[in-house]
Short mmCIF file of C-alpha atoms and ligand atoms in Angstrom, two decimals:
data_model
loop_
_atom_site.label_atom_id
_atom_site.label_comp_id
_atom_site.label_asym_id
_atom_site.label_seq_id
_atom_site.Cartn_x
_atom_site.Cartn_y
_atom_site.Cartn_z
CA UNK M 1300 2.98 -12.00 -31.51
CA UNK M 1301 3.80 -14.71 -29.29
CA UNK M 1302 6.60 -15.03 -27.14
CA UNK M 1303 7.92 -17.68 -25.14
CA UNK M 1304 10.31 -16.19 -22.00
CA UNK M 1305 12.65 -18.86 -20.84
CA UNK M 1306 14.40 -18.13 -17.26
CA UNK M 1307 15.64 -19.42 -14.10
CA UNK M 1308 13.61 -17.02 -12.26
CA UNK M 1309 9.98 -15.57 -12.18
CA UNK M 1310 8.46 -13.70 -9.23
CA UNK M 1311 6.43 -14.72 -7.50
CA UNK M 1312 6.96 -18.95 -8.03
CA UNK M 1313 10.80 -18.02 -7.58
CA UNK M 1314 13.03 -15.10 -6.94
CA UNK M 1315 16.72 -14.97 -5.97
CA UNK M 1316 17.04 -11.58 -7.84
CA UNK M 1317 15.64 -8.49 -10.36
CA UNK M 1318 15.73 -11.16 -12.60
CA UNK M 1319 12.79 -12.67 -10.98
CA UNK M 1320 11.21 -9.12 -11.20
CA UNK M 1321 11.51 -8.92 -14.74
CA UNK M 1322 10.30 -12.33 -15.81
CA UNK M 1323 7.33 -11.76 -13.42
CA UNK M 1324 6.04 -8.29 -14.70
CA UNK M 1325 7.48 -8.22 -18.53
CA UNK M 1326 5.31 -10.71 -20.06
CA UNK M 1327 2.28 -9.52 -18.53
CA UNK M 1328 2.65 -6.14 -19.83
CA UNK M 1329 3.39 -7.66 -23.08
CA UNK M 1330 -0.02 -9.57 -22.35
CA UNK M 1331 -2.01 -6.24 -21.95
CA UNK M 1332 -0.19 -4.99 -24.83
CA UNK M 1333 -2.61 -7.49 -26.91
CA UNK M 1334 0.61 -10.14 -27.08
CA UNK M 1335 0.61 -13.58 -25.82
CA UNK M 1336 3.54 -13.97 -23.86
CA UNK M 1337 4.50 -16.86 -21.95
CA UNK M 1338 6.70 -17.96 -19.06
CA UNK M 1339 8.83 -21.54 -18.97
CA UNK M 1340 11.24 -22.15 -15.70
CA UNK M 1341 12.05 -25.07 -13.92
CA UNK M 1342 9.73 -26.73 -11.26
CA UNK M 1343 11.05 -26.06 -7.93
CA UNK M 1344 9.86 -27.12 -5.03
CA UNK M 1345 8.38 -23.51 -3.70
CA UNK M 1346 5.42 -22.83 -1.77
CA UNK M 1347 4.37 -21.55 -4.65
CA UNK M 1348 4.61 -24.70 -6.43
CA UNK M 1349 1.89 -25.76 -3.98
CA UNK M 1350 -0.58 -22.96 -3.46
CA UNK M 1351 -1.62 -23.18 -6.89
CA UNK M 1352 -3.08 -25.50 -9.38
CA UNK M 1353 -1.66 -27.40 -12.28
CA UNK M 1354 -2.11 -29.40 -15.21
CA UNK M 1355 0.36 -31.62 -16.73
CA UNK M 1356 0.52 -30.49 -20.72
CA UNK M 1357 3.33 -32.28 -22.32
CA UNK M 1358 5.84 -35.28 -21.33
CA UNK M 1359 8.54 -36.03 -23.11
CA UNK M 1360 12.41 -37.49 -22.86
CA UNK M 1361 15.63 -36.79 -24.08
CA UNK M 1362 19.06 -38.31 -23.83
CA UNK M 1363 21.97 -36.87 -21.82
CA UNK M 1364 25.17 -38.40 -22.41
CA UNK M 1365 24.45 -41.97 -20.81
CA UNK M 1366 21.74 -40.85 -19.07
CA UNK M 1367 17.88 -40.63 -20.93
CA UNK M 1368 15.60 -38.26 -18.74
CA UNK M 1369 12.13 -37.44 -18.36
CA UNK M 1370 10.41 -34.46 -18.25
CA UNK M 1371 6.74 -32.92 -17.54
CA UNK M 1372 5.41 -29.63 -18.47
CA UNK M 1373 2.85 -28.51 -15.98
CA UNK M 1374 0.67 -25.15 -16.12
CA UNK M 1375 -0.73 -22.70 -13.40
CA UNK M 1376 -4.37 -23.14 -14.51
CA UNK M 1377 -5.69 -19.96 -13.26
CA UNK M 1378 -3.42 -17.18 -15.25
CA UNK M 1379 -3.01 -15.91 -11.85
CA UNK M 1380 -0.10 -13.57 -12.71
CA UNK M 1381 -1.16 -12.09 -16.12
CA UNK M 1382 0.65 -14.85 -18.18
CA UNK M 1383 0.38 -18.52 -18.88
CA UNK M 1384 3.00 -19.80 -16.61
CA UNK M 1385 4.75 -23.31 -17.48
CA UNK M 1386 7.14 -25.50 -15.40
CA UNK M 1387 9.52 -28.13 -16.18
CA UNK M 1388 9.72 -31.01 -13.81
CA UNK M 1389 12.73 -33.23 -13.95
CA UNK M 1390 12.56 -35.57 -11.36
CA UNK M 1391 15.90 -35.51 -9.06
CA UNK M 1392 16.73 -32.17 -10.83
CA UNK M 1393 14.87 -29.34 -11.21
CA UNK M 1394 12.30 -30.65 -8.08
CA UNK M 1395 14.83 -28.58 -5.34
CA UNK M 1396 14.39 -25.96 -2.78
CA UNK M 1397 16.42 -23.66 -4.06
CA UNK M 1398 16.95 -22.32 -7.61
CA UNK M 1399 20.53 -21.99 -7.03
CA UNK M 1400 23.95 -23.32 -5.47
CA UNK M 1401 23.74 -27.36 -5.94
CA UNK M 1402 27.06 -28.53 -7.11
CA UNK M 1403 25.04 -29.67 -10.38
CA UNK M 1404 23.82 -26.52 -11.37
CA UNK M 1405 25.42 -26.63 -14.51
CA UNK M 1406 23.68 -30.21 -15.44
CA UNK M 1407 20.47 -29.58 -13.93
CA UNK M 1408 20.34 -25.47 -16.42
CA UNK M 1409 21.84 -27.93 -19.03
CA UNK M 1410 18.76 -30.52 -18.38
CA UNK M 1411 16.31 -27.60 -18.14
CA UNK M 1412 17.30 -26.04 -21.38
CA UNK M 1413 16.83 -29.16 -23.04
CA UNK M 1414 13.95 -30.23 -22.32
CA UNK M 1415 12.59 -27.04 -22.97
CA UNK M 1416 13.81 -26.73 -26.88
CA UNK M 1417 12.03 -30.66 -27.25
CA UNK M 1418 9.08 -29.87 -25.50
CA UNK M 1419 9.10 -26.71 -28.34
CA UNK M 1420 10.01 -28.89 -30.66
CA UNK M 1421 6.53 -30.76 -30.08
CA UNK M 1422 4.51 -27.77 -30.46
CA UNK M 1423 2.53 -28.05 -33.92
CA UNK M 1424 3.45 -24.45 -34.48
CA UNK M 1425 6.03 -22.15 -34.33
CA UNK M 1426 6.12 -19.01 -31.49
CA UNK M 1427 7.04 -15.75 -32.78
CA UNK M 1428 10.06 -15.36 -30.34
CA UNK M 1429 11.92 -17.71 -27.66
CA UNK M 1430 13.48 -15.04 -25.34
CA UNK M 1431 15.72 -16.39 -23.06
CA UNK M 1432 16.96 -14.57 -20.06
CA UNK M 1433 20.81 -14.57 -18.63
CA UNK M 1434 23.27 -17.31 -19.33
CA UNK M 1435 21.59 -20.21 -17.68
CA UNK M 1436 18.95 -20.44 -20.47
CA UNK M 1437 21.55 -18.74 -23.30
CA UNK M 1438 22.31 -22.48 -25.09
CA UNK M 1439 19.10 -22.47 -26.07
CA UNK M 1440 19.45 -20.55 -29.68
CA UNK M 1441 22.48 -22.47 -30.70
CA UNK M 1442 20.66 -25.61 -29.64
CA UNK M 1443 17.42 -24.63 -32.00
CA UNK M 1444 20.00 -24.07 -34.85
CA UNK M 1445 22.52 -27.13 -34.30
CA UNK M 1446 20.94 -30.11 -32.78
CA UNK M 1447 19.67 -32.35 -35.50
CA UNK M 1448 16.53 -33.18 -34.13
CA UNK M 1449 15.89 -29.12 -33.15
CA UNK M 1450 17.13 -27.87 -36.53
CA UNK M 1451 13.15 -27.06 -37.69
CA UNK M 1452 13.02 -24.39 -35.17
CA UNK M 1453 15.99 -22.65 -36.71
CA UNK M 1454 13.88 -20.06 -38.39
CA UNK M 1455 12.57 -19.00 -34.94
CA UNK M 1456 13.64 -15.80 -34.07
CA UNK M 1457 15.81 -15.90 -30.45
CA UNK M 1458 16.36 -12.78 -27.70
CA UNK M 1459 18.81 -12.84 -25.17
CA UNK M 1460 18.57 -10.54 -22.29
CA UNK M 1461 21.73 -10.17 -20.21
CA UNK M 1462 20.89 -9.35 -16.96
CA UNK M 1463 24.40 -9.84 -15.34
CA UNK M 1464 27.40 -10.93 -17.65
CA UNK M 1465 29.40 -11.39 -14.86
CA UNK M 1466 27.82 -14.86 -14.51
CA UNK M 1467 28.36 -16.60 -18.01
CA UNK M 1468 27.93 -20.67 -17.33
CA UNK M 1469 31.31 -21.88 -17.96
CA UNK M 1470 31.36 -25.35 -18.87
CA UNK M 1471 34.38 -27.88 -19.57
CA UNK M 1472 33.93 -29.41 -23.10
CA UNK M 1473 33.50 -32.25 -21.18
CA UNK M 1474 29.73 -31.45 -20.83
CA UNK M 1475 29.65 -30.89 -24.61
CA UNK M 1476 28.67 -34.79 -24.65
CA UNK M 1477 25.39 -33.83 -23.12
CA UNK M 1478 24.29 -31.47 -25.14
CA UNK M 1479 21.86 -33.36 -28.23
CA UNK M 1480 23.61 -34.99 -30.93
CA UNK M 1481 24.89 -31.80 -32.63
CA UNK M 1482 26.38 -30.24 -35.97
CA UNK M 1483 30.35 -30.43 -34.58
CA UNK M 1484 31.37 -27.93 -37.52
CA UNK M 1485 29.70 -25.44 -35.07
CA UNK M 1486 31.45 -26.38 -31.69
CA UNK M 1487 33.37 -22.66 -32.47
CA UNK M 1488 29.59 -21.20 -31.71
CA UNK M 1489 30.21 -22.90 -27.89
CA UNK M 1490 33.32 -21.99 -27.09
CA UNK M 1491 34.93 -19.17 -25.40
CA UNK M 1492 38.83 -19.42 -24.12
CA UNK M 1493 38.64 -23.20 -24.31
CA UNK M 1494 35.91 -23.84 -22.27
CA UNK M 1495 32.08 -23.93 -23.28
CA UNK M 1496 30.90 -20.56 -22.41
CA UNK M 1497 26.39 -20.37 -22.22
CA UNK M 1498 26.28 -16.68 -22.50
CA UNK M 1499 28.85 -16.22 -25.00
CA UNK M 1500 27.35 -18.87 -26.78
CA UNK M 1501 23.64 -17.01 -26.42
CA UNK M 1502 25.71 -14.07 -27.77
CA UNK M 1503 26.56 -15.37 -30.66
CA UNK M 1504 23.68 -17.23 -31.59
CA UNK M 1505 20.75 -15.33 -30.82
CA UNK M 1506 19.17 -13.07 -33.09
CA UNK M 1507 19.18 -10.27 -30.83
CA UNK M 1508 20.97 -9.57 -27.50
CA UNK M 1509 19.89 -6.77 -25.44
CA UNK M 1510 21.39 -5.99 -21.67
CA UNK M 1511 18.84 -4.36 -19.11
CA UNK M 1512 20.41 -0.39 -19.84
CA UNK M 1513 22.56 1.45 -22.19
CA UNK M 1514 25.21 2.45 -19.97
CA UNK M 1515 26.13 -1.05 -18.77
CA UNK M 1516 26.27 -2.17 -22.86
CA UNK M 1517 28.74 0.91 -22.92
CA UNK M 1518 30.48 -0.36 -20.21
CA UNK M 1519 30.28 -4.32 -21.29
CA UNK M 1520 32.29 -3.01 -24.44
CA UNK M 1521 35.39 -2.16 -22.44
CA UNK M 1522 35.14 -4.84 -19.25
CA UNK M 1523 32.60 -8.04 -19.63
CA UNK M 1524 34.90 -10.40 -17.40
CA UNK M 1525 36.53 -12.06 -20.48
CA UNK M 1526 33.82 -10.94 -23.20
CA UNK M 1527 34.75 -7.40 -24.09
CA UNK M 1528 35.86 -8.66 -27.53
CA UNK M 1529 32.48 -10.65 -28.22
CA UNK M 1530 30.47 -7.86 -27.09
CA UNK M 1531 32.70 -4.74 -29.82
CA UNK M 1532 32.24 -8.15 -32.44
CA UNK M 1533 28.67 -8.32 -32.08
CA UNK M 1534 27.57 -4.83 -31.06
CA UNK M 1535 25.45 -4.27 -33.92
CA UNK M 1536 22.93 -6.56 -32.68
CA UNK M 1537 22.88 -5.44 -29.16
CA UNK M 1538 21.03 -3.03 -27.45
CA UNK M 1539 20.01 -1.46 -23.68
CA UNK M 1540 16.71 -1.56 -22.59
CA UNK M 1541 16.44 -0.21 -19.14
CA UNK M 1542 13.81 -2.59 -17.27
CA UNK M 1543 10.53 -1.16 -15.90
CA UNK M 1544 9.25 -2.01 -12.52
CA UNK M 1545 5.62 -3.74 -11.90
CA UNK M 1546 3.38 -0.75 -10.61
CA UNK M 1547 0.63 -3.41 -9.38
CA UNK M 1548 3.21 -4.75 -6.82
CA UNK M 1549 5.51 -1.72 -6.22
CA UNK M 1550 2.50 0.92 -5.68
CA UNK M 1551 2.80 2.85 -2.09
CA UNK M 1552 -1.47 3.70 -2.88
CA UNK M 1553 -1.76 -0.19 -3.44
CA UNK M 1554 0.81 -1.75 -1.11
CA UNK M 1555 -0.21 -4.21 1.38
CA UNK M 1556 2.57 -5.06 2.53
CA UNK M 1557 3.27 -1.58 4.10
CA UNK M 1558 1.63 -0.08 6.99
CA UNK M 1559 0.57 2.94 5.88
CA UNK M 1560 -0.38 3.70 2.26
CA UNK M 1561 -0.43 7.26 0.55
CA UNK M 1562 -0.04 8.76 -2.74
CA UNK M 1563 1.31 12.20 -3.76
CA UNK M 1564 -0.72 14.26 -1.53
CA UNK M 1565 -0.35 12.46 1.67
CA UNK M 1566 3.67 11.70 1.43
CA UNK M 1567 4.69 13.38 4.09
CA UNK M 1568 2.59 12.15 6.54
CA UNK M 1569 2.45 8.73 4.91
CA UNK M 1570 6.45 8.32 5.16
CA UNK M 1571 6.64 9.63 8.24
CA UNK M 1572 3.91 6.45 9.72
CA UNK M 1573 6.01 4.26 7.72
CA UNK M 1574 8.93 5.32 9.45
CA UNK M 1575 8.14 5.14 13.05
CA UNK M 1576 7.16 1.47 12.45
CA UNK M 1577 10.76 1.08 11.50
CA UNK M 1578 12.23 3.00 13.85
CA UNK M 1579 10.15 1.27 16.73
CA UNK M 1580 11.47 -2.07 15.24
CA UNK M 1581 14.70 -1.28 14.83
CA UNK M 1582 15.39 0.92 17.91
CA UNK M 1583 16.08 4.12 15.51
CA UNK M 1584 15.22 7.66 15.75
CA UNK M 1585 12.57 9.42 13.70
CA UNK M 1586 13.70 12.58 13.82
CA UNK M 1587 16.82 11.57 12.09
CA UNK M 1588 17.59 11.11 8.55
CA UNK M 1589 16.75 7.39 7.83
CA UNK M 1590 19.60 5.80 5.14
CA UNK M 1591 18.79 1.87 3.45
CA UNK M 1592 20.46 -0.57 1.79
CA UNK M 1593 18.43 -3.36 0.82
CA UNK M 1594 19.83 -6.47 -1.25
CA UNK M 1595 22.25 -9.23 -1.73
CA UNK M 1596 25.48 -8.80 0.16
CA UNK M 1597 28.07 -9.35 -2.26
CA UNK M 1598 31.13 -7.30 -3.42
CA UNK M 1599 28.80 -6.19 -6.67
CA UNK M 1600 27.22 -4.33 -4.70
CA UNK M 1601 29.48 -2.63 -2.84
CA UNK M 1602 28.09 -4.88 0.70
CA UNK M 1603 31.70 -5.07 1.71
CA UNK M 1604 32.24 -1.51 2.06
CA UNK M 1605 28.86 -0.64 4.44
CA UNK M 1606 30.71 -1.83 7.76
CA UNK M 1607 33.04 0.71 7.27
CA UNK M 1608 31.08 3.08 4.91
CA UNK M 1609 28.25 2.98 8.03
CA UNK M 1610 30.67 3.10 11.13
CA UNK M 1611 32.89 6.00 9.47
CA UNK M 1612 29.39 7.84 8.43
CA UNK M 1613 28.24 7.33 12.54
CA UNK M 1614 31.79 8.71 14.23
CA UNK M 1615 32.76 11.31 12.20
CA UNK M 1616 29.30 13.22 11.32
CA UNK M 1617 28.64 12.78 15.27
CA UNK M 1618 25.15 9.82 14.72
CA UNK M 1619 23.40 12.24 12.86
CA UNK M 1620 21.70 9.80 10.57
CA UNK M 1621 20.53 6.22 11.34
CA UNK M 1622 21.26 2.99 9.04
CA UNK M 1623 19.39 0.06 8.84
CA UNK M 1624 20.15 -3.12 6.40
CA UNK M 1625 18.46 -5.98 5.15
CA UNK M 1626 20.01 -8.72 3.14
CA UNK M 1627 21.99 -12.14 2.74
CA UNK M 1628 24.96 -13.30 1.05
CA UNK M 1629 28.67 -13.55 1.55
CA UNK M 1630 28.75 -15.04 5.04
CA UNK M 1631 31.53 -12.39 6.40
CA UNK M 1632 29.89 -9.48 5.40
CA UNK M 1633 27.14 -10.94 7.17
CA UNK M 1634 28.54 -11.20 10.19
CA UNK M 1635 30.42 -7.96 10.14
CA UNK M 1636 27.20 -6.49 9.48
CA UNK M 1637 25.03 -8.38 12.05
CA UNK M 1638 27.63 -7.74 14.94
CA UNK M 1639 27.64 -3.78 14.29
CA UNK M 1640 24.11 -4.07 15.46
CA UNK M 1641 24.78 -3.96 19.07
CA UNK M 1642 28.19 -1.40 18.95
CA UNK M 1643 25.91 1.42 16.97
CA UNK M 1644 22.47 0.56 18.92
CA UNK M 1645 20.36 3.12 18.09
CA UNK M 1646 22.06 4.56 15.43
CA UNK M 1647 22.24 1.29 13.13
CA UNK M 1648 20.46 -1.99 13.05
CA UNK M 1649 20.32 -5.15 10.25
CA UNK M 1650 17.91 -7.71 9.47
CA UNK M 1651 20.07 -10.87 7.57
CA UNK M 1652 18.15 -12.67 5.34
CA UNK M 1653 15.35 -12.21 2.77
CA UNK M 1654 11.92 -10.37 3.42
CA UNK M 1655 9.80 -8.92 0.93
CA UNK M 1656 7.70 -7.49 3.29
CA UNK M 1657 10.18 -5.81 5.36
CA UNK M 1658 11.84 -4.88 1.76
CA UNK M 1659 8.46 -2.60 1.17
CA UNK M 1660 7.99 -1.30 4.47
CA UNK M 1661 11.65 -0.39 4.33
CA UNK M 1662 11.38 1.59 0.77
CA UNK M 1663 8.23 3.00 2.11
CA UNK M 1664 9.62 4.48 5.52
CA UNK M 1665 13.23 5.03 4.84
CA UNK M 1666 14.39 8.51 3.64
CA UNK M 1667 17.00 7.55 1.46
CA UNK M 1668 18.26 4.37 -0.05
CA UNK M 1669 22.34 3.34 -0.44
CA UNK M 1670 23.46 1.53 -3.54
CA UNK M 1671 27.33 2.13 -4.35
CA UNK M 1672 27.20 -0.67 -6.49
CA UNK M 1673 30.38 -1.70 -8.27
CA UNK M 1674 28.23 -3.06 -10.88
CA UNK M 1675 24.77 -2.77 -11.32
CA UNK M 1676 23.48 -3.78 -14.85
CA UNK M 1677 20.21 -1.68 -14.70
CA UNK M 1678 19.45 -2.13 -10.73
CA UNK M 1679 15.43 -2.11 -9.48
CA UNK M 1680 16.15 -1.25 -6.20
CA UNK M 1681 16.37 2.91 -6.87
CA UNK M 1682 13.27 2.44 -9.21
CA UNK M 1683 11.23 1.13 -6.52
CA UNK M 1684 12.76 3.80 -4.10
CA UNK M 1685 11.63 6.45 -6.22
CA UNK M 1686 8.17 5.33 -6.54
CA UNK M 1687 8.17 5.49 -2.91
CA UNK M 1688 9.56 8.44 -2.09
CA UNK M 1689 13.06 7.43 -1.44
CA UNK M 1690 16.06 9.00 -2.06
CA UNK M 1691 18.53 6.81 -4.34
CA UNK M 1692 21.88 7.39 -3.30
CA UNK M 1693 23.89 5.66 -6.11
CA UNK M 1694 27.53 5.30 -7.56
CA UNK M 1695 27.43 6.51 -11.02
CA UNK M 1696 27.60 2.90 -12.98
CA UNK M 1697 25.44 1.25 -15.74
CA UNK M 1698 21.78 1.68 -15.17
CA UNK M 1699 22.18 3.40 -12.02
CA UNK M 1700 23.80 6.30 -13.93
CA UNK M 1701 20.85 5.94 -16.39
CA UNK M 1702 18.17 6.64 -14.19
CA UNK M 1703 19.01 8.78 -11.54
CA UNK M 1704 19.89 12.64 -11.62
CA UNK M 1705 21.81 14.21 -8.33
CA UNK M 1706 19.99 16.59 -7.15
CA UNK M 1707 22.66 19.26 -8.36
CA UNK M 1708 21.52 19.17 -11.77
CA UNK M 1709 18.15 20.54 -13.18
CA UNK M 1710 15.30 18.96 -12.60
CA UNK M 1711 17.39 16.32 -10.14
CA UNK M 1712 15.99 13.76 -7.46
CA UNK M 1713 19.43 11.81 -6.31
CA UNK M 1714 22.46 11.89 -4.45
CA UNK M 1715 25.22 10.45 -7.11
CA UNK M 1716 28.64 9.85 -6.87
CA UNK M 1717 31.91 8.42 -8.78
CA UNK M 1718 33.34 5.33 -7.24
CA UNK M 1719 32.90 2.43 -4.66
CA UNK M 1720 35.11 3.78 -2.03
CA UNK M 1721 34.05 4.43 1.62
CA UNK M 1722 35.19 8.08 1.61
CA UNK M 1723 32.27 8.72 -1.61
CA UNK M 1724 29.74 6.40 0.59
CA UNK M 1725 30.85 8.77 3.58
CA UNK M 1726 30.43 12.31 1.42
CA UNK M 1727 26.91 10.89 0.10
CA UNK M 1728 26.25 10.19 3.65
CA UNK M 1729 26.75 13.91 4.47
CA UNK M 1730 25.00 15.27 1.44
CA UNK M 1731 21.84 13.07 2.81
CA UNK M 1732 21.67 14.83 5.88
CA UNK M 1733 21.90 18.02 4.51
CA UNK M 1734 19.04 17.72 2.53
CA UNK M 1735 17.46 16.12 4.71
CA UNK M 1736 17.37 19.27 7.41
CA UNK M 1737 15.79 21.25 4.48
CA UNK M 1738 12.59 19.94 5.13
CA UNK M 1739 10.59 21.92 2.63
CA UNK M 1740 12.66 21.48 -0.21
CA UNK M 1741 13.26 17.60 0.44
CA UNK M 1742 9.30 17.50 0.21
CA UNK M 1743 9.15 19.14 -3.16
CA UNK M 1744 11.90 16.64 -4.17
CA UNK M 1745 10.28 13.68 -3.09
CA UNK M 1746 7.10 14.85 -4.65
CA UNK M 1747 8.91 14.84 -8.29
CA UNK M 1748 10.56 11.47 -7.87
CA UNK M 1749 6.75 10.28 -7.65
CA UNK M 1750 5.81 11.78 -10.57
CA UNK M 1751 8.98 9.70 -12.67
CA UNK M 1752 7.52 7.22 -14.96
CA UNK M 1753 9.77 3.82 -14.61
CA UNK M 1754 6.47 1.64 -15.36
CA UNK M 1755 7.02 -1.25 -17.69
CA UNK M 1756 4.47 0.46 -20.22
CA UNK M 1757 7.07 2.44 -21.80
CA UNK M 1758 9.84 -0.33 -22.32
CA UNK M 1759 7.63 -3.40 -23.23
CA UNK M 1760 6.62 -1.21 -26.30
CA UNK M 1761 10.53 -1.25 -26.52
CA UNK M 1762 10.94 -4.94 -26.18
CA UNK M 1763 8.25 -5.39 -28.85
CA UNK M 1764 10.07 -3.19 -31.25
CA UNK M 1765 12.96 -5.09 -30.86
CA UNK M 1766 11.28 -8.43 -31.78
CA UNK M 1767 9.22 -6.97 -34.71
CA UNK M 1768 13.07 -5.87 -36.25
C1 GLC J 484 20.40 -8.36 -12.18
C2 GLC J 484 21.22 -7.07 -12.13
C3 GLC J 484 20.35 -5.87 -11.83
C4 GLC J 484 19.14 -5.85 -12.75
C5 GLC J 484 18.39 -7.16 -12.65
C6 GLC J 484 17.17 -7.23 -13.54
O1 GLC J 484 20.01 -8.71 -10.89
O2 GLC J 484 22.25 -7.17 -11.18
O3 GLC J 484 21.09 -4.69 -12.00
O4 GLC J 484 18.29 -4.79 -12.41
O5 GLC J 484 19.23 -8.22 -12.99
O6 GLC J 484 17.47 -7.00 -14.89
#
């Protein structure tokens, strides 16, 4: 089969999020499945972009409303990452920095998805499947069906994976000018509450929709930020399929980014080297329960709550644990966090910003990891915890609740609990510690979450099913 992923994102040219994680390890397990899967995102201007060598394969131009653009199709000509890997330059567009937050992201996704249903359009055959990821590639199936001069790749078969619904690319029907000369019978396929809506759009359209686990589609049913109803309409073409994580780059045997490697036998000690280099960064204390939170600092997350969740944790259970944080986003969390730094030295510390290298050495050393996520579609961030060694500490939502077990049921690994509230983030706090003092028992613990199975083996097979019905 071939398959042609479409996305914003794609470790390692570009990552902002998992998304980026999944674009960069599904289609090369597809590959060693005996598939040819591809990669198309934009061309951004990342050192990536640079390091490597490419060839230009296709040119092409399209009209945008008044404005006729061109485009070039360049690809990676080593395979380097397991996949044929193909960017879209448009000149003044795509060719940024960043992959997000210009004030013409909507026209520049808009652009991108364009040009890459023409340059499809050129191919002199026909891919199995076009699976596009999130809403800022989810026009793409209605634009294969509905544009005149697209209409031949109707009978392609289309996948949309919603990684976060929250996000759905509104548009005013004002943009609906720049979309290709389309069938206007079918402007009900675009719209959502009166405004051009991408992923509702994708929802309707595609031939299958599938979000990244089964308890977020559960919970997308009853709150989708405006798309409940779409989802109950259509749910007999959606399913969950909880994402697997790339055991080439998240491997604590394999892992060069970390200090200190080890495998099942040599945890202990291998954690433990891991964690002094930590704690001699950060000013912590070894012999203290070590608690994480890695990732984006944004209410969805439950960011907002860690000043408080973190001091609370340090006064009233006397410092017996040590925090330490690492991410960006929402500027005031931020700062709350980055100030806390010097009022809990030695018990807390923070690193703002984005690291991937600190990210490893962190799931590597740390003893436990925080996520009290609001909403958290399938989440990667306890996956790679466990195959370190790590303790998830999660609220009970979407793919969080999939794949972690408190330790107070059979056979359990995590710490789990009900809501986003500090008191919860406080209790889970306490639990930690508590295990944590049981040495012996922690050790047998961490010794089973190795032994999980969260490698993308299992649910490429899955994906492939999916396409094949
Ligand atoms: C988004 C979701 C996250 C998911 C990831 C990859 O970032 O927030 O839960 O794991 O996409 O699918």
């Amino acid at each position: 089969m071939e398959i042609i992923h479409v996305s914003a994102e794609c470790y390692p040219v570009a990552k902002v999020g998992g998304l980026g994680d999944v674009v960069g390890a599904l289609p090369k397990y597809q590959n060693k499945l005996g598939h040819i899967a591809k990669v198309v995102m934009p061309m951004y201007l990342t050192k990536y972009l640079y390091e490597h060598q490419f060839e230009v394969v296709h040119k092409g131009s399209f009209g945008m409303g008044p404005y006729h653009l061109d485009y070039t199709v360049i690809k990676e000509v080593t395979n380097h990452n397991g996949f044929d890997l193909y960017l879209v330059d448009i000149f003044g567009l795509l060719d940024r920095e960043n992959v997000y937050s210009y004030d013409d992201d909507t026209f520049r996704f808009l652009s991108f998805q364009i040009a890459v249903t023409d340059w499809i359009s050129h191919w002199r055959h026909h891919p199995d499947v076009v699976h596009v990821h999130d809403h800022h590639t989810a026009l793409i199936p209605f634009m294969m069906q509905n544009c005149f001069d697209y209409r031949h790749l109707a009978p392609i078969k289309t996948v949309l994976t919603i990684h976060n619904a929250q996000y759905q690319g509104w548009m005013g029907w004002d943009m609906a000018q720049n979309i290709p000369s389309w069938d206007q019978w079918k402007w009900g396929l675009l719209d959502w509450d009166k405004n051009i809506n991408s992923l509702a759009c994708g929802i309707k359209c595609a031939s299958k929709v599938n979000t990244v686990s089964n308890g977020y589609l559960e919970e997308l049913m009853r709150s989708a930020n405006g798309l409940e109803f779409l989802f109950n309409l259509e749910r007999q073409k959606c399913y969950g399929i909880v994402n697997g994580i790339d055991t080439e780059v998240w491997n604590p045997t394999l892992d060069s980014y970390i200090e200190s490697n080890f495998e099942e036998d040599t945890i202990e000690a291998g954690k433990l080297a891991n964690k002094q280099i930590l704690c001699n960064q950060f000013n912590l204390d070894i012999n203290k329960p070590l608690i994480v939170f890695i990732g984006r600092l944004v209410e969805d997350k439950g960011a907002d709550l860690l000043p408080a969740g973190i001091s609370d944790s340090i006064i009233y259970m006397q410092g017996k644990m040590n925090f330490l944080v690492l991410g960006s986003g929402n500027k005031n969390i931020e700062s709350s966090l980055d100030s806390m730094s010097h009022h809990y030295f030695g018990y807390y510390n923070s690193r703002i910003g984005y690291n991937e290298k600190l990210a490893h050495q962190m799931y590597a050393g740390a003893d436990f990891l925080l996520m009290p996520s609001r909403v958290e579609p399938c989440g990667l961030n306890q996956l790679y915890a466990l195959a370190y060694g790590t303790m998830p500490m999660v609220r009970r939502t979407g793919g969080l609740k999939d794949t972690v077990k408190d330790i107070g049921e059979e056979g359990g690994f995590g710490i789990c609990f009900n809501d986003t509230t500090v008191g919860e983030i406080c209790h889970a706090v306490y639990r930690a510690i508590n295990i944590f003092d049981e040495q012996k028992s922690f050790a047998l613990i961490r010794k089973r979450m190795l032994a999980i199975d969260h490698s993308w083996e299992k649910s490429a097979e899955i994906y492939l099913n999916l396409y094949k019905s």
